[in-house]
Coordinates of C-alpha atoms (C1' of nucleotides) in Angstrom, one line a residue:
Chain A
M1 CA -28.2 25.5 2.8
E2 CA -25.3 26.0 0.8
R3 CA -21.6 24.7 2.6
E4 CA -19.2 27.1 2.2
K5 CA -16.4 26.5 0.0
K6 CA -12.6 25.6 2.4
P7 CA -9.8 27.3 0.4
A8 CA -7.5 23.4 0.4
A9 CA -10.3 22.4 -2.4
A10 CA -10.4 25.7 -4.5
Q11 CA -6.5 25.3 -5.0
G12 CA -6.6 22.2 -6.2
L13 CA -9.3 22.9 -8.2
E14 CA -7.4 25.4 -9.7
L15 CA -4.1 23.6 -9.3
L16 CA -5.6 21.2 -11.4
R17 CA -7.0 23.5 -14.3
T18 CA -3.5 25.3 -14.6
K19 CA -2.2 22.2 -15.0
G20 CA -4.2 21.8 -18.4
Y21 CA -6.3 18.6 -16.6
K22 CA -9.9 19.6 -16.3
I23 CA -12.0 20.6 -13.6
T24 CA -14.8 18.2 -14.1
P25 CA -18.5 17.1 -11.1
Q26 CA -16.4 14.9 -9.7
R27 CA -13.5 15.8 -9.5
R28 CA -15.2 18.6 -7.3
A29 CA -17.2 16.5 -5.0
V30 CA -13.4 14.6 -4.1
L31 CA -11.7 17.1 -3.6
E32 CA -14.4 18.5 -1.4
A33 CA -14.7 15.0 0.3
L34 CA -12.3 15.6 1.3
D35 CA -12.3 18.9 2.8
G36 CA -15.9 18.9 4.2
G37 CA -15.9 14.7 5.5
E38 CA -14.3 13.2 8.2
Q39 CA -10.6 13.5 8.8
F40 CA -8.5 10.6 7.1
P41 CA -11.1 9.1 5.6
T42 CA -10.0 5.7 3.0
A43 CA -11.5 6.0 -0.3
Q44 CA -14.7 4.0 0.2
Q45 CA -15.2 6.3 2.9
V46 CA -14.2 8.9 0.0
L47 CA -16.9 7.5 -2.3
E48 CA -19.9 7.0 -0.2
I49 CA -19.5 10.8 0.4
V50 CA -18.9 11.5 -3.2
R51 CA -22.4 10.0 -3.5
K52 CA -25.3 11.0 -1.5
Q53 CA -23.9 14.4 -3.8
Q54 CA -23.9 12.0 -7.3
P55 CA -24.6 8.7 -7.0
D56 CA -23.5 7.2 -10.4
V57 CA -19.6 8.1 -9.0
S58 CA -17.5 5.0 -9.9
L59 CA -14.8 3.2 -7.4
D60 CA -12.4 3.5 -10.5
T61 CA -12.8 6.8 -11.0
V62 CA -12.4 7.4 -7.2
Y63 CA -8.8 6.2 -6.5
R64 CA -7.7 7.5 -10.1
N65 CA -8.1 10.6 -9.3
L66 CA -7.5 10.6 -5.3
T67 CA -4.0 9.0 -7.3
L68 CA -3.6 11.6 -9.2
M69 CA -4.3 14.6 -6.8
V70 CA -1.5 12.4 -4.9
G71 CA 0.7 13.1 -7.1
L72 CA -0.1 16.6 -7.2
G73 CA 0.8 17.3 -4.5
I74 CA -3.0 18.2 -3.7
V75 CA -3.7 15.2 -1.0
H76 CA -1.3 13.3 1.3
E77 CA -2.3 9.4 1.5
I78 CA -1.3 7.6 4.0
Y79 CA -0.3 3.5 3.9
R80 CA -2.6 1.7 6.2
S81 CA -2.3 -2.2 6.5
A82 CA -6.2 -2.0 7.0
G83 CA -7.2 0.7 4.3
N84 CA -4.3 3.6 3.0
A85 CA -6.2 6.7 3.9
Y86 CA -6.0 10.1 2.5
E87 CA -6.5 13.8 3.5
M88 CA -6.6 16.8 1.9
V89 CA -3.5 19.1 1.8
E90 CA -3.4 22.4 3.6
P91 CA -1.5 24.6 2.3
G92 CA 1.1 26.1 4.8
H93 CA 0.9 23.2 6.7
H94 CA 3.3 20.1 6.1
H95 CA 3.4 17.6 7.9
H96 CA 3.5 14.2 8.8
H97 CA 1.9 11.0 11.0
L98 CA 1.9 8.2 13.8
V99 CA -0.7 5.8 12.4
C100 CA -1.0 2.7 14.9
T101 CA -0.7 -0.7 13.8
A102 CA -2.9 -2.2 15.8
C103 CA -6.0 0.0 15.8
G104 CA -5.1 2.2 13.0
K105 CA -5.8 4.7 14.3
T106 CA -4.3 8.4 12.8
E107 CA -3.2 11.7 14.2
C108 CA -0.7 14.6 12.6
I109 CA 2.3 15.0 14.2
D110 CA 3.8 19.0 13.1
I111 CA 7.5 17.7 11.9
C112 CA 9.4 17.0 9.3
P113 CA 12.6 16.6 8.1
M114 CA 12.7 17.6 4.5
N115 CA 15.4 19.1 3.8
K116 CA 17.9 20.6 0.4
I117 CA 20.8 17.6 1.4
Y118 CA 18.0 15.6 1.3
E119 CA 16.9 16.7 -1.6
K120 CA 20.8 17.3 -3.4
E121 CA 21.6 13.8 -2.6
A122 CA 18.9 12.1 -4.5
E123 CA 19.6 15.0 -7.9
K124 CA 23.4 13.7 -7.9
R125 CA 21.8 9.9 -8.5
G126 CA 19.8 11.7 -11.3
F127 CA 16.3 12.0 -9.3
L128 CA 14.1 14.5 -9.6
V129 CA 12.3 13.9 -6.0
T130 CA 8.5 15.3 -6.1
G131 CA 7.4 13.5 -3.1
H132 CA 8.5 11.9 -0.1
V133 CA 6.7 10.0 2.8
F134 CA 7.6 9.9 6.7
E135 CA 5.5 7.9 9.0
F136 CA 6.0 6.9 12.6
Y137 CA 4.2 3.4 12.8
G138 CA 3.5 1.7 16.6
L139 CA 1.2 1.8 19.5
C140 CA -1.3 4.5 20.4
W141 CA -2.3 4.8 24.0
S142 CA -5.0 2.0 23.9
C143 CA -3.5 -0.4 22.3
R144 CA -0.3 0.0 24.2
S145 CA -3.0 -0.6 27.7
K146 CA -4.7 -3.7 26.6
L147 CA -2.2 -5.2 25.3
A148 CA -0.1 -4.7 28.0
K149 CA -3.4 -6.2 30.4
K150 CA -2.7 -9.2 28.5
Chain B
M1 CA 26.1 -27.8 -3.3
E2 CA 24.9 -26.4 0.0
R3 CA 24.7 -22.1 -0.3
E4 CA 26.1 -20.1 2.0
K5 CA 23.8 -18.7 4.9
K6 CA 24.1 -15.1 5.3
P7 CA 24.1 -13.3 8.3
A8 CA 20.7 -11.3 7.7
A9 CA 18.9 -14.4 7.3
A10 CA 20.3 -16.0 10.8
Q11 CA 20.2 -13.0 12.1
G12 CA 16.3 -13.2 11.2
L13 CA 15.5 -16.6 12.5
E14 CA 17.8 -15.8 16.2
L15 CA 15.4 -13.1 16.5
L16 CA 12.3 -15.1 15.6
R17 CA 13.4 -17.6 18.2
T18 CA 13.2 -14.6 20.9
K19 CA 10.6 -13.8 20.2
G20 CA 8.8 -17.7 20.8
Y21 CA 8.1 -17.7 17.2
K22 CA 8.6 -21.1 15.3
I23 CA 11.1 -22.2 12.7
T24 CA 8.9 -23.6 9.9
P25 CA 10.8 -24.7 6.3
Q26 CA 8.9 -21.9 5.3
R27 CA 9.8 -18.8 6.9
R28 CA 13.2 -20.4 6.2
A29 CA 12.8 -20.3 3.2
V30 CA 11.5 -16.6 3.4
L31 CA 14.5 -15.0 4.7
E32 CA 16.7 -16.7 2.2
A33 CA 15.0 -16.3 -0.8
L34 CA 15.5 -12.2 0.7
D35 CA 19.1 -12.7 1.4
G36 CA 20.0 -14.3 -1.5
G37 CA 17.1 -13.4 -4.7
E38 CA 17.4 -10.3 -6.6
Q39 CA 16.8 -7.5 -5.5
F40 CA 13.7 -5.4 -4.0
P41 CA 11.4 -8.1 -4.8
T42 CA 7.7 -8.2 -5.1
A43 CA 5.2 -10.8 -3.0
Q44 CA 4.9 -12.6 -5.8
Q45 CA 8.5 -13.1 -6.5
V46 CA 9.4 -13.8 -3.4
L47 CA 7.2 -16.9 -3.5
E48 CA 8.0 -18.1 -6.9
I49 CA 11.5 -18.8 -5.3
V50 CA 10.0 -20.5 -2.0
R51 CA 8.2 -22.6 -4.7
K52 CA 11.8 -23.5 -6.3
Q53 CA 12.5 -25.6 -2.4
Q54 CA 9.0 -25.6 -2.3
P55 CA 6.2 -26.1 -4.5
D56 CA 2.8 -26.4 -1.8
V57 CA 4.1 -23.3 0.0
S58 CA 0.8 -21.0 -0.2
L59 CA 1.1 -16.9 -1.0
D60 CA -0.8 -16.8 2.1
T61 CA 2.2 -17.8 3.9
V62 CA 4.8 -15.5 2.1
Y63 CA 2.3 -12.4 2.5
R64 CA 2.0 -13.5 6.6
N65 CA 5.3 -13.8 7.0
L66 CA 6.8 -10.9 5.9
T67 CA 3.9 -8.9 6.9
L68 CA 5.7 -10.9 10.8
M69 CA 9.3 -9.5 10.1
V70 CA 8.4 -6.5 8.9
G71 CA 6.6 -5.9 12.1
L72 CA 9.8 -7.5 14.1
G73 CA 12.1 -5.0 12.2
I74 CA 13.5 -8.5 9.9
V75 CA 11.7 -6.8 6.9
H76 CA 11.9 -3.6 5.1
E77 CA 8.4 -2.8 3.3
I78 CA 8.9 -0.5 0.1
Y79 CA 5.2 0.7 -0.7
R80 CA 5.0 1.2 -4.6
S81 CA 1.2 1.4 -6.8
A82 CA 2.3 -1.5 -8.4
G83 CA 3.5 -3.5 -6.2
N84 CA 5.2 -3.4 -3.3
A85 CA 8.7 -4.4 -2.3
Y86 CA 10.1 -5.8 -0.3
E87 CA 14.8 -6.1 1.8
M88 CA 15.6 -7.8 4.4
V89 CA 17.1 -5.7 6.5
E90 CA 21.4 -6.1 7.0
P91 CA 21.9 -5.2 10.9
G92 CA 23.8 -2.0 11.2
H93 CA 23.2 -0.9 7.3
H94 CA 19.7 1.6 8.0
H95 CA 18.8 3.7 4.9
H96 CA 15.5 4.2 3.3
H97 CA 14.7 4.9 -1.3
L98 CA 14.4 6.9 -4.2
V99 CA 11.7 5.4 -6.0
C100 CA 10.4 5.9 -9.5
T101 CA 7.0 7.4 -9.9
A102 CA 7.1 5.7 -13.2
C103 CA 8.9 3.0 -14.1
G104 CA 8.6 1.6 -9.7
K105 CA 12.9 1.8 -10.2
T106 CA 14.1 1.2 -6.7
E107 CA 17.0 2.0 -5.7
C108 CA 19.1 2.6 -2.4
I109 CA 20.3 6.4 -0.3
D110 CA 22.0 5.7 3.1
I111 CA 20.3 8.6 4.8
C112 CA 18.1 8.6 7.9
P113 CA 16.1 11.8 9.6
M114 CA 14.9 9.8 12.7
N115 CA 16.1 11.1 15.8
K116 CA 15.0 10.9 19.9
I117 CA 13.9 14.5 19.0
Y118 CA 11.4 12.9 17.2
E119 CA 10.2 10.1 19.1
K120 CA 10.0 11.7 22.1
E121 CA 6.9 14.2 20.6
A122 CA 5.4 11.0 19.6
E123 CA 5.6 9.0 23.2
K124 CA 4.4 12.8 25.0
R125 CA 2.1 11.7 22.5
G126 CA 1.7 8.2 24.0
F127 CA 2.4 6.7 21.2
L128 CA 5.2 3.8 21.1
V129 CA 7.4 4.4 17.7
T130 CA 8.1 0.7 16.8
G131 CA 9.5 1.8 13.2
H132 CA 9.4 4.7 10.7
V133 CA 9.1 4.8 6.8
F134 CA 10.9 7.8 5.0
E135 CA 11.5 7.3 1.3
F136 CA 11.4 10.0 -1.5
Y137 CA 9.3 9.4 -4.6
G138 CA 9.8 10.9 -7.9
L139 CA 11.7 10.3 -11.5
C140 CA 15.0 8.7 -12.5
W141 CA 17.4 9.5 -14.5
S142 CA 16.0 7.6 -17.6
C143 CA 12.0 8.7 -17.4
R144 CA 13.1 11.9 -16.6
S145 CA 14.8 11.9 -20.0
K146 CA 11.8 9.7 -21.7
L147 CA 8.6 12.3 -20.7
A148 CA 11.4 15.1 -21.7
K149 CA 10.7 13.7 -25.1
K150 CA 7.8 14.4 -26.0
Chain C
dT1 C1' 10.8 -40.9 21.9
dT2 C1' 6.3 -40.2 22.7
dC3 C1' 2.7 -36.6 23.9
dT4 C1' 0.3 -32.4 23.8
dT5 C1' -1.2 -27.7 22.6
dA6 C1' -0.6 -23.8 20.3
dA7 C1' 1.0 -21.8 16.5
dA8 C1' 1.9 -22.2 11.5
dT9 C1' -0.4 -23.6 7.6
dA10 C1' -3.3 -24.7 2.4
dG11 C1' -6.9 -23.5 0.3
dT12 C1' -10.5 -20.9 -0.5
dA13 C1' -12.4 -16.1 -0.6
dA14 C1' -13.2 -11.7 0.8
dT15 C1' -12.0 -6.9 0.7
dT16 C1' -8.2 -3.6 -1.2
dT17 C1' -6.3 -1.1 -5.1
dT18 C1' -5.2 -1.1 -10.4
dA19 C1' -6.0 -1.8 -15.2
dC20 C1' -9.1 -2.1 -19.4
dT21 C1' -12.8 0.1 -23.1
dA22 C1' -16.2 1.8 -25.3
dT23 C1' -18.3 5.3 -24.2
dA24 C1' -19.6 10.4 -22.7
dT25 C1' -18.2 14.8 -21.0
dG26 C1' -15.3 19.4 -20.5
dC27 C1' -12.4 22.7 -22.8
dT28 C1' -11.4 25.4 -27.6
dT29 C1' -11.6 26.0 -31.5
dT30 C1' -14.3 28.2 -35.0
Chain D
dA1 C1' -23.6 28.5 -29.7
dA2 C1' -22.1 24.3 -32.7
dA3 C1' -18.4 21.0 -33.8
dG4 C1' -14.3 18.6 -33.1
dC5 C1' -10.8 16.6 -30.0
dA6 C1' -8.4 14.6 -26.1
dT7 C1' -9.0 13.9 -21.9
dA8 C1' -12.6 11.2 -17.6
dT9 C1' -15.8 8.5 -17.0
dA10 C1' -18.5 4.2 -15.8
dG11 C1' -18.7 -0.5 -15.8
dT12 C1' -16.2 -4.5 -15.5
dA13 C1' -11.9 -7.6 -14.9
dA14 C1' -7.8 -8.2 -13.4
dA15 C1' -4.2 -7.9 -10.1
dA16 C1' -2.3 -7.7 -5.3
dT17 C1' -3.1 -7.9 -0.8
dT18 C1' -6.1 -9.4 3.6
dA19 C1' -9.0 -12.8 6.2
dC20 C1' -11.2 -16.8 7.0
dT21 C1' -11.0 -21.8 8.7
dA22 C1' -9.8 -27.4 8.9
dT23 C1' -5.5 -29.7 9.2
dT24 C1' -1.2 -29.4 10.0
dT25 C1' 3.3 -29.3 12.7
dA26 C1' 6.9 -27.2 15.6
dA27 C1' 8.9 -27.0 19.8
dG28 C1' 8.6 -28.0 24.6
dA29 C1' 6.9 -32.0 29.1
dA30 C1' 6.9 -36.1 30.0

DNA sequence: TTCTTAAATAGTAATTTTACTATATGCTTT
DNA sequence: AAAGCATATAGTAAAATTACTATTTAAGAA
């Protein structure tokens, strides 16, 4: 049964094409893995999903394309001590994350502090802002409970 | 000639002691390396500085202590594609950074968007915020010029 | 000071991420 | 449809980061 293509992956492909990047089966697969699969996969998990369809894809290719897509704003990268996570950027749903430093649990928070003032401040210094990272680190409910019991 | 101890490093040691962590020569050296040496050193660079005084210190020890200090808010970690950078947190000078994705150049920007509203929003979800990351990524003046010339 | 003990370390291994190179392939032009 | 070419890939190597274990050591108690 053919899986329906989600809009975010399609828009990602369109942007790649517009920017002059080639549309390869590997790139399609990476985008589809992010779109269809589980939330916040690591690079390894993306590779595993991709290999179900294309067994010969290399880890290097996954990393190279994730990095490219992060740079283009198609994909969001979440820094975590035990393996970074990736997430498809849903157009019109810009947001950030709560990351538990104990168990790695990651969830969205619909907040963003970015504004023109900040960008102008950077521009004054000759800096062209192409992206930003804003994440909360701390303890999720489950880990707070466990630590309190000690 | 005895080097004068800087206040930030001293406060870091004090916090470690308060929290029950042991004061080891390695921890002193890591703090002094961050305080005295060059700006935004990588873990490798911290190790090199530390080894000038204590040649047998292991890389593991440097990483372990940097991570500990980041968790305690003594040290700030800056995520960069080619090697993360570290910075002593100067009490009373909370700030964030501009990071050039082309050359890695890093500079401070005296801005922070964190506020009570955000923390309360996280608390509603059972999440205890212990830290946050807010960084700008883009191109510095020098790299913008080089890319324009192509 | 000496003793005790939990925490920290050095050394090493494992994992994650990035870099390199020869080959293959998507895209444009013919 | 075929050719040319710059880009992308697989495979591998290198570098950065995290984890593991036996030994050492800082800090409090006797």
